[in-house]
PDB file of C-alpha atoms in Angstrom:
ATOM      1  CA  MET A   1      54.060  57.390 -39.295  1.00 58.00           C
ATOM      2  CA  ILE A   2      52.387  58.312 -36.025  1.00 56.00           C
ATOM      3  CA  LYS A   3      48.988  58.171 -37.712  1.00 55.00           C
ATOM      4  CA  ARG A   4      49.746  54.678 -39.001  1.00 59.00           C
ATOM      5  CA  ILE A   5      50.774  53.521 -35.528  1.00 55.00           C
ATOM      6  CA  LEU A   6      47.605  54.953 -34.019  1.00 51.00           C
ATOM      7  CA  LYS A   7      45.498  53.265 -36.676  1.00 57.00           C
ATOM      8  CA  VAL A   8      47.125  49.893 -36.062  1.00 51.00           C
ATOM      9  CA  THR A   9      46.722  50.306 -32.310  1.00 60.00           C
ATOM     10  CA  PHE A  10      43.037  51.159 -32.749  1.00 56.00           C
ATOM     11  CA  LEU A  11      42.465  48.094 -34.917  1.00 57.00           C
ATOM     12  CA  LEU A  12      44.213  45.881 -32.383  1.00 57.00           C
ATOM     13  CA  MET A  13      42.005  47.262 -29.613  1.00 61.00           C
ATOM     14  CA  ILE A  14      38.875  46.531 -31.645  1.00 59.00           C
ATOM     15  CA  ALA A  15      40.061  42.995 -32.377  1.00 56.00           C
ATOM     16  CA  ALA A  16      40.835  42.420 -28.710  1.00 55.00           C
ATOM     17  CA  SER A  17      37.418  43.732 -27.727  1.00 59.00           C
ATOM     18  CA  LEU A  18      35.661  41.489 -30.229  1.00 53.00           C
ATOM     19  CA  GLY A  19      37.677  38.500 -29.103  1.00 55.00           C
ATOM     20  CA  SER A  20      36.815  39.179 -25.493  1.00 55.00           C
ATOM     21  CA  GLY A  21      33.119  39.500 -26.346  1.00 54.00           C
ATOM     22  CA  MET A  22      33.072  36.243 -28.281  1.00 54.00           C
ATOM     23  CA  SER A  23      34.894  34.494 -25.473  1.00 56.00           C
ATOM     24  CA  GLY A  24      32.386  35.838 -22.956  1.00 56.00           C
ATOM     25  CA  CYS A  25      29.477  34.703 -25.137  1.00 62.00           C
ATOM     26  CA  LYS A  26      30.941  31.213 -25.411  1.00 61.00           C
ATOM     27  CA  SER A  27      31.416  31.092 -21.642  1.00 76.00           C
ATOM     28  CA  LYS A  28      27.771  32.053 -21.044  1.00 77.00           C
ATOM     29  CA  LYS A  29      26.538  29.377 -23.445  1.00 79.00           C
ATOM     30  CA  LYS A  30      28.737  26.791 -21.790  1.00 79.00           C
ATOM     31  CA  LEU A  31      27.473  27.837 -18.359  1.00 78.00           C
ATOM     32  CA  ALA A  32      23.864  27.630 -19.561  1.00 78.00           C
ATOM     33  CA  ARG A  33      24.474  24.135 -20.925  1.00 85.00           C
ATOM     34  CA  GLU A  34      26.066  23.048 -17.670  1.00 81.00           C
ATOM     35  CA  GLN A  35      23.176  24.471 -15.649  1.00 85.00           C
ATOM     36  CA  ALA A  36      20.626  22.753 -17.906  1.00 79.00           C
ATOM     37  CA  ALA A  37      22.492  19.461 -17.588  1.00 83.00           C
ATOM     38  CA  ALA A  38      22.627  19.818 -13.811  1.00 85.00           C
ATOM     39  CA  GLU A  39      18.897  20.586 -13.645  1.00 88.00           C
ATOM     40  CA  TYR A  40      18.115  17.589 -15.848  1.00 88.00           C
ATOM     41  CA  GLY A  41      20.274  15.401 -13.629  1.00 89.00           C
ATOM     42  CA  ARG A  42      18.384  16.586 -10.548  1.00 92.00           C
ATOM     43  CA  LYS A  43      15.071  15.775 -12.249  1.00 89.00           C
ATOM     44  CA  VAL A  44      16.289  12.284 -13.097  1.00 91.00           C
ATOM     45  CA  GLU A  45      17.403  11.665  -9.506  1.00 93.00           C
ATOM     46  CA  THR A  46      14.118  13.019  -8.112  1.00 93.00           C
ATOM     47  CA  ALA A  47      12.122  10.838 -10.498  1.00 93.00           C
ATOM     48  CA  LYS A  48      14.209   7.793  -9.615  1.00 92.00           C
ATOM     49  CA  HIS A  49      13.760   8.430  -5.891  1.00 94.00           C
ATOM     50  CA  ASP A  50       9.975   8.861  -6.211  1.00 92.00           C
ATOM     51  CA  LEU A  51       9.548   5.767  -8.362  1.00 93.00           C
ATOM     52  CA  LEU A  52      11.607   3.601  -6.020  1.00 94.00           C
ATOM     53  CA  SER A  53       9.572   4.881  -3.065  1.00 94.00           C
ATOM     54  CA  ILE A  54       6.448   3.589  -4.837  1.00 94.00           C
ATOM     55  CA  ILE A  55       7.998   0.266  -5.804  1.00 94.00           C
ATOM     56  CA  ASN A  56       9.514  -0.419  -2.368  1.00 93.00           C
ATOM     57  CA  ASP A  57       6.655   0.949  -0.263  1.00 92.00           C
ATOM     58  CA  GLU A  58       5.607  -1.285   2.627  1.00 87.00           C
ATOM     59  CA  GLY A  59       2.232   0.230   3.361  1.00 85.00           C
ATOM     60  CA  ASN A  60       3.283   3.723   4.414  1.00 89.00           C
ATOM     61  CA  MET A  61       1.885   5.413   1.315  1.00 91.00           C
ATOM     62  CA  SER A  62      -1.733   5.538   0.189  1.00 92.00           C
ATOM     63  CA  LEU A  63      -2.757   4.482  -3.294  1.00 92.00           C
ATOM     64  CA  GLN A  64      -3.660   8.076  -4.110  1.00 92.00           C
ATOM     65  CA  GLU A  65      -0.196   9.281  -3.050  1.00 93.00           C
ATOM     66  CA  LYS A  66       1.439   6.657  -5.247  1.00 92.00           C
ATOM     67  CA  GLU A  67      -0.666   7.627  -8.238  1.00 93.00           C
ATOM     68  CA  SER A  68       0.123  11.327  -7.701  1.00 94.00           C
ATOM     69  CA  LYS A  69       3.868  10.666  -7.481  1.00 92.00           C
ATOM     70  CA  LEU A  70       3.788   8.520 -10.586  1.00 94.00           C
ATOM     71  CA  GLN A  71       1.902  11.173 -12.532  1.00 95.00           C
ATOM     72  CA  ARG A  72       4.393  13.877 -11.487  1.00 94.00           C
ATOM     73  CA  VAL A  73       7.236  11.741 -12.808  1.00 93.00           C
ATOM     74  CA  LYS A  74       5.396  11.106 -16.068  1.00 94.00           C
ATOM     75  CA  ASP A  75       4.817  14.841 -16.455  1.00 94.00           C
ATOM     76  CA  MET A  76       8.607  15.363 -16.401  1.00 92.00           C
ATOM     77  CA  ASN A  77       8.791  13.602 -19.798  1.00 91.00           C
ATOM     78  CA  LEU A  78      12.173  12.047 -19.038  1.00 90.00           C
ATOM     79  CA  ASN A  79      13.195   9.791 -21.897  1.00 89.00           C
ATOM     80  CA  GLU A  80      15.702   7.819 -19.843  1.00 90.00           C
ATOM     81  CA  PRO A  81      15.651   4.002 -20.189  1.00 92.00           C
ATOM     82  CA  GLU A  82      16.122   3.511 -16.444  1.00 93.00           C
ATOM     83  CA  ILE A  83      13.292   5.914 -15.605  1.00 92.00           C
ATOM     84  CA  LEU A  84      10.969   4.381 -18.194  1.00 94.00           C
ATOM     85  CA  ALA A  85      11.638   0.918 -16.764  1.00 95.00           C
ATOM     86  CA  LEU A  86      10.948   2.147 -13.224  1.00 94.00           C
ATOM     87  CA  ILE A  87       7.708   3.772 -14.403  1.00 95.00           C
ATOM     88  CA  ARG A  88       6.535   0.402 -15.713  1.00 94.00           C
ATOM     89  CA  GLN A  89       7.414  -1.253 -12.401  1.00 94.00           C
ATOM     90  CA  ALA A  90       5.568   1.441 -10.446  1.00 94.00           C
ATOM     91  CA  GLU A  91       2.513   1.008 -12.681  1.00 94.00           C
ATOM     92  CA  GLU A  92       2.575  -2.740 -12.022  1.00 95.00           C
ATOM     93  CA  VAL A  93       2.744  -2.122  -8.262  1.00 94.00           C
ATOM     94  CA  ILE A  94      -0.216   0.273  -8.389  1.00 94.00           C
ATOM     95  CA  ASP A  95      -2.249  -2.059 -10.623  1.00 95.00           C
ATOM     96  CA  ALA A  96      -1.575  -4.970  -8.261  1.00 93.00           C
ATOM     97  CA  GLU A  97      -2.676  -2.887  -5.276  1.00 92.00           C
ATOM     98  CA  LYS A  98      -5.887  -1.878  -7.064  1.00 92.00           C
ATOM     99  CA  GLU A  99      -6.601  -5.508  -7.905  1.00 93.00           C
ATOM    100  CA  GLU A 100      -6.019  -6.533  -4.287  1.00 92.00           C
ATOM    101  CA  MET A 101      -8.363  -3.798  -3.076  1.00 90.00           C
ATOM    102  CA  ARG A 102     -11.009  -4.940  -5.568  1.00 89.00           C
ATOM    103  CA  ARG A 103     -10.615  -8.570  -4.450  1.00 90.00           C
ATOM    104  CA  LYS A 104     -10.953  -7.637  -0.775  1.00 88.00           C
ATOM    105  CA  TRP A 105     -14.010  -5.518  -1.524  1.00 85.00           C
ATOM    106  CA  GLU A 106     -15.638  -8.427  -3.362  1.00 83.00           C
ATOM    107  CA  GLU A 107     -14.841 -10.812  -0.505  1.00 83.00           C
ATOM    108  CA  GLU A 108     -16.253  -8.431   2.094  1.00 80.00           C
ATOM    109  CA  ASN A 109     -19.341  -7.816  -0.014  1.00 75.00           C
ATOM    110  CA  LYS A 110     -19.802 -11.562  -0.477  1.00 74.00           C
ATOM    111  CA  LYS A 111     -19.539 -12.177   3.269  1.00 72.00           C
ATOM    112  CA  LYS A 112     -21.941  -9.340   3.899  1.00 71.00           C
ATOM    113  CA  THR A 113     -24.387 -10.747   1.362  1.00 69.00           C
ATOM    114  CA  GLU A 114     -24.144 -14.228   2.850  1.00 67.00           C
ATOM    115  CA  ALA A 115     -24.659 -12.908   6.375  1.00 63.00           C
ATOM    116  CA  THR A 116     -27.645 -10.836   5.315  1.00 66.00           C
ATOM    117  CA  SER A 117     -28.993 -13.733   3.289  1.00 63.00           C
ATOM    118  CA  LEU A 118     -28.965 -15.910   6.389  1.00 64.00           C
ATOM    119  CA  SER A 119     -30.726 -13.202   8.369  1.00 85.00           C
ATOM    120  CA  LEU A 120     -33.355 -12.742   5.680  1.00 88.00           C
ATOM    121  CA  ALA A 121     -33.809 -16.471   5.283  1.00 88.00           C
ATOM    122  CA  ASP A 122     -34.318 -16.709   9.036  1.00 91.00           C
ATOM    123  CA  TYR A 123     -36.845 -13.884   8.986  1.00 93.00           C
ATOM    124  CA  PHE A 124     -38.705 -15.420   6.056  1.00 93.00           C
ATOM    125  CA  ALA A 125     -39.038 -18.676   7.996  1.00 93.00           C
ATOM    126  CA  LEU A 126     -39.916 -16.925  11.261  1.00 94.00           C
ATOM    127  CA  VAL A 127     -42.634 -14.775   9.695  1.00 95.00           C
ATOM    128  CA  ALA A 128     -44.122 -17.669   7.716  1.00 94.00           C
ATOM    129  CA  GLY A 129     -44.074 -19.916  10.776  1.00 94.00           C
ATOM    130  CA  ALA A 130     -45.115 -17.335  13.375  1.00 93.00           C
ATOM    131  CA  SER A 131     -47.471 -18.645  16.029  1.00 92.00           C
ATOM    132  CA  SER A 132     -49.513 -15.450  16.054  1.00 94.00           C
ATOM    133  CA  VAL A 133     -50.143 -12.298  14.058  1.00 94.00           C
ATOM    134  CA  GLU A 134     -48.477 -10.249  16.794  1.00 94.00           C
ATOM    135  CA  ASN A 135     -45.349 -12.369  16.644  1.00 94.00           C
ATOM    136  CA  ALA A 136     -45.278 -12.193  12.839  1.00 94.00           C
ATOM    137  CA  ASN A 137     -45.633  -8.396  12.902  1.00 95.00           C
ATOM    138  CA  MET A 138     -42.784  -8.104  15.389  1.00 93.00           C
ATOM    139  CA  LYS A 139     -40.486 -10.149  13.136  1.00 93.00           C
ATOM    140  CA  ILE A 140     -41.555  -8.136  10.091  1.00 95.00           C
ATOM    141  CA  ASN A 141     -40.616  -4.877  11.812  1.00 94.00           C
ATOM    142  CA  GLU A 142     -37.224  -6.317  12.736  1.00 92.00           C
ATOM    143  CA  ALA A 143     -36.605  -7.611   9.222  1.00 94.00           C
ATOM    144  CA  LEU A 144     -37.541  -4.314   7.570  1.00 95.00           C
ATOM    145  CA  LYS A 145     -34.601  -2.656   9.356  1.00 93.00           C
ATOM    146  CA  LEU A 146     -32.360  -4.522   6.903  1.00 93.00           C
ATOM    147  CA  PHE A 147     -33.926  -2.631   3.989  1.00 95.00           C
ATOM    148  CA  ALA A 148     -33.409   0.931   2.782  1.00 96.00           C
ATOM    149  CA  THR A 149     -37.178   1.465   3.017  1.00 96.00           C
ATOM    150  CA  PRO A 150     -40.244  -0.768   3.440  1.00 97.00           C
ATOM    151  CA  GLU A 151     -40.907  -0.010  -0.243  1.00 97.00           C
ATOM    152  CA  THR A 152     -37.644  -1.593  -1.396  1.00 97.00           C
ATOM    153  CA  PRO A 153     -38.367  -3.562  -4.615  1.00 96.00           C
ATOM    154  CA  VAL A 154     -38.594  -7.340  -4.364  1.00 96.00           C
ATOM    155  CA  LEU A 155     -38.428  -9.261  -7.642  1.00 95.00           C
ATOM    156  CA  ILE A 156     -39.343 -12.932  -7.918  1.00 93.00           C
ATOM    157  CA  ILE A 157     -37.793 -14.922 -10.765  1.00 92.00           C
ATOM    158  CA  ILE A 158     -40.271 -17.285 -12.400  1.00 87.00           C
ATOM    159  CA  SER A 159     -38.124 -18.427 -15.333  1.00 87.00           C
ATOM    160  CA  LYS A 160     -34.612 -18.041 -16.652  1.00 83.00           C
ATOM    161  CA  GLU A 161     -33.107 -19.040 -19.987  1.00 83.00           C
ATOM    162  CA  GLY A 162     -29.533 -17.906 -20.451  1.00 79.00           C
ATOM    163  CA  ASP A 163     -29.506 -14.150 -19.980  1.00 80.00           C
ATOM    164  CA  ILE A 164     -33.283 -13.868 -20.335  1.00 86.00           C
ATOM    165  CA  VAL A 165     -35.022 -13.604 -16.970  1.00 84.00           C
ATOM    166  CA  ASP A 166     -38.777 -13.393 -16.400  1.00 89.00           C
ATOM    167  CA  TYR A 167     -40.103 -11.962 -13.163  1.00 89.00           C
ATOM    168  CA  ASP A 168     -43.411 -12.234 -11.384  1.00 88.00           C
ATOM    169  CA  ARG A 169     -45.298  -9.025 -10.646  1.00 90.00           C
ATOM    170  CA  PRO A 170     -42.958  -6.703  -8.664  1.00 91.00           C
ATOM    171  CA  THR A 171     -43.676  -6.265  -4.984  1.00 95.00           C
ATOM    172  CA  THR A 172     -42.053  -4.530  -2.018  1.00 96.00           C
ATOM    173  CA  ALA A 173     -40.270  -5.742   1.091  1.00 96.00           C
ATOM    174  CA  LYS A 174     -43.200  -4.918   3.372  1.00 96.00           C
ATOM    175  CA  LYS A 175     -45.786  -6.474   1.049  1.00 96.00           C
ATOM    176  CA  TYR A 176     -43.700  -9.615   0.651  1.00 96.00           C
ATOM    177  CA  PHE A 177     -43.443 -10.101   4.411  1.00 96.00           C
ATOM    178  CA  GLU A 178     -47.187  -9.516   4.713  1.00 96.00           C
ATOM    179  CA  TYR A 179     -47.655 -12.185   2.051  1.00 94.00           C
ATOM    180  CA  LEU A 180     -45.524 -14.629   4.062  1.00 95.00           C
ATOM    181  CA  LYS A 181     -47.547 -13.846   7.175  1.00 95.00           C
ATOM    182  CA  ASP A 182     -50.837 -14.548   5.392  1.00 94.00           C
ATOM    183  CA  GLN A 183     -49.757 -17.623   3.413  1.00 92.00           C
ATOM    184  CA  LYS A 184     -47.654 -19.143   6.219  1.00 93.00           C
ATOM    185  CA  LYS A 185     -45.410 -20.625   3.540  1.00 90.00           C
ATOM    186  CA  ASN A 186     -41.913 -19.629   2.467  1.00 89.00           C
ATOM    187  CA  LEU A 187     -41.737 -20.717  -1.164  1.00 87.00           C
ATOM    188  CA  ASN A 188     -38.826 -18.591  -2.400  1.00 90.00           C
ATOM    189  CA  GLU A 189     -35.057 -18.517  -1.961  1.00 90.00           C
ATOM    190  CA  ILE A 190     -32.717 -15.533  -2.037  1.00 91.00           C
ATOM    191  CA  ASP A 191     -31.014 -15.159  -5.425  1.00 90.00           C
ATOM    192  CA  ASN A 192     -29.412 -11.710  -5.272  1.00 91.00           C
ATOM    193  CA  ILE A 193     -29.132  -8.716  -2.941  1.00 92.00           C
ATOM    194  CA  GLU A 194     -28.040  -5.185  -3.819  1.00 93.00           C
ATOM    195  CA  TYR A 195     -27.047  -2.627  -1.186  1.00 91.00           C
ATOM    196  CA  ASP A 196     -27.010   1.148  -0.981  1.00 91.00           C
ATOM    197  CA  ASN A 197     -24.103   3.200   0.401  1.00 89.00           C
ATOM    198  CA  ASN A 198     -25.406   2.727   3.937  1.00 90.00           C
ATOM    199  CA  GLY A 199     -25.325  -1.056   3.709  1.00 88.00           C
ATOM    200  CA  LYS A 200     -29.097  -1.318   3.468  1.00 93.00           C
ATOM    201  CA  ILE A 201     -30.843  -3.559   0.951  1.00 94.00           C
ATOM    202  CA  LYS A 202     -32.038  -1.550  -2.047  1.00 96.00           C
ATOM    203  CA  LEU A 203     -33.075  -4.509  -4.227  1.00 96.00           C
ATOM    204  CA  LEU A 204     -33.930  -8.125  -3.459  1.00 95.00           C
ATOM    205  CA  GLU A 205     -34.294 -10.895  -6.038  1.00 94.00           C
ATOM    206  CA  LEU A 206     -35.859 -14.218  -5.121  1.00 93.00           C
ATOM    207  CA  ASN A 207     -36.116 -17.597  -6.826  1.00 90.00           C
ATOM    208  CA  LYS A 208     -39.087 -19.900  -6.564  1.00 82.00           C
ATOM    209  CA  LYS A 209     -37.936 -23.023  -4.738  1.00 72.00           C
ATOM    210  CA  ASP A 210     -39.595 -25.257  -7.300  1.00 62.00           C
ATOM    211  CA  TYR A 211     -38.080 -23.250 -10.175  1.00 42.00           C
TER     212      TYR A 211
END
């Protein structure tokens, strides 16, 4: 009888131990799920905050900072409709800013080209119409400061049909000014100017005035 009681007691203890272990295991899994959910929620809030800071920025953040923030959010791989919609809005903001920067750059470059064109046109006329060789040489030296080097290529267009362009024999900035000095005639107009990173002319294309 005593043996039977001991056996039953032992079995009950084992059952209780197993039940406690299973309960503890379930609690750990539940805790892990809760922690994962909390971490995911924090990621969503961080992503939302970063995206809204891009969308609502009023000039306090550089384009590079915006692109970096956007990429960090994308790297989170959050498949939340709200986050995906905000990502699209942030991309639109960044694309619009890039387009505005490109437009401003083109406007500035156009103004720069026009200003330089006027200066070159003036120098062409001054050299061709110089009253003396000394005066012509002085104007040539001034004009050459606009170029990357005195050997900067100068191309003269002699014919153009669609995208096909024929040029006269290539010359250089210095040689072209010497030509103007000798001929005392300015027969070409500025067609295109290309600049180097220092704002100096690295290529000049001219059109014959009677072309």
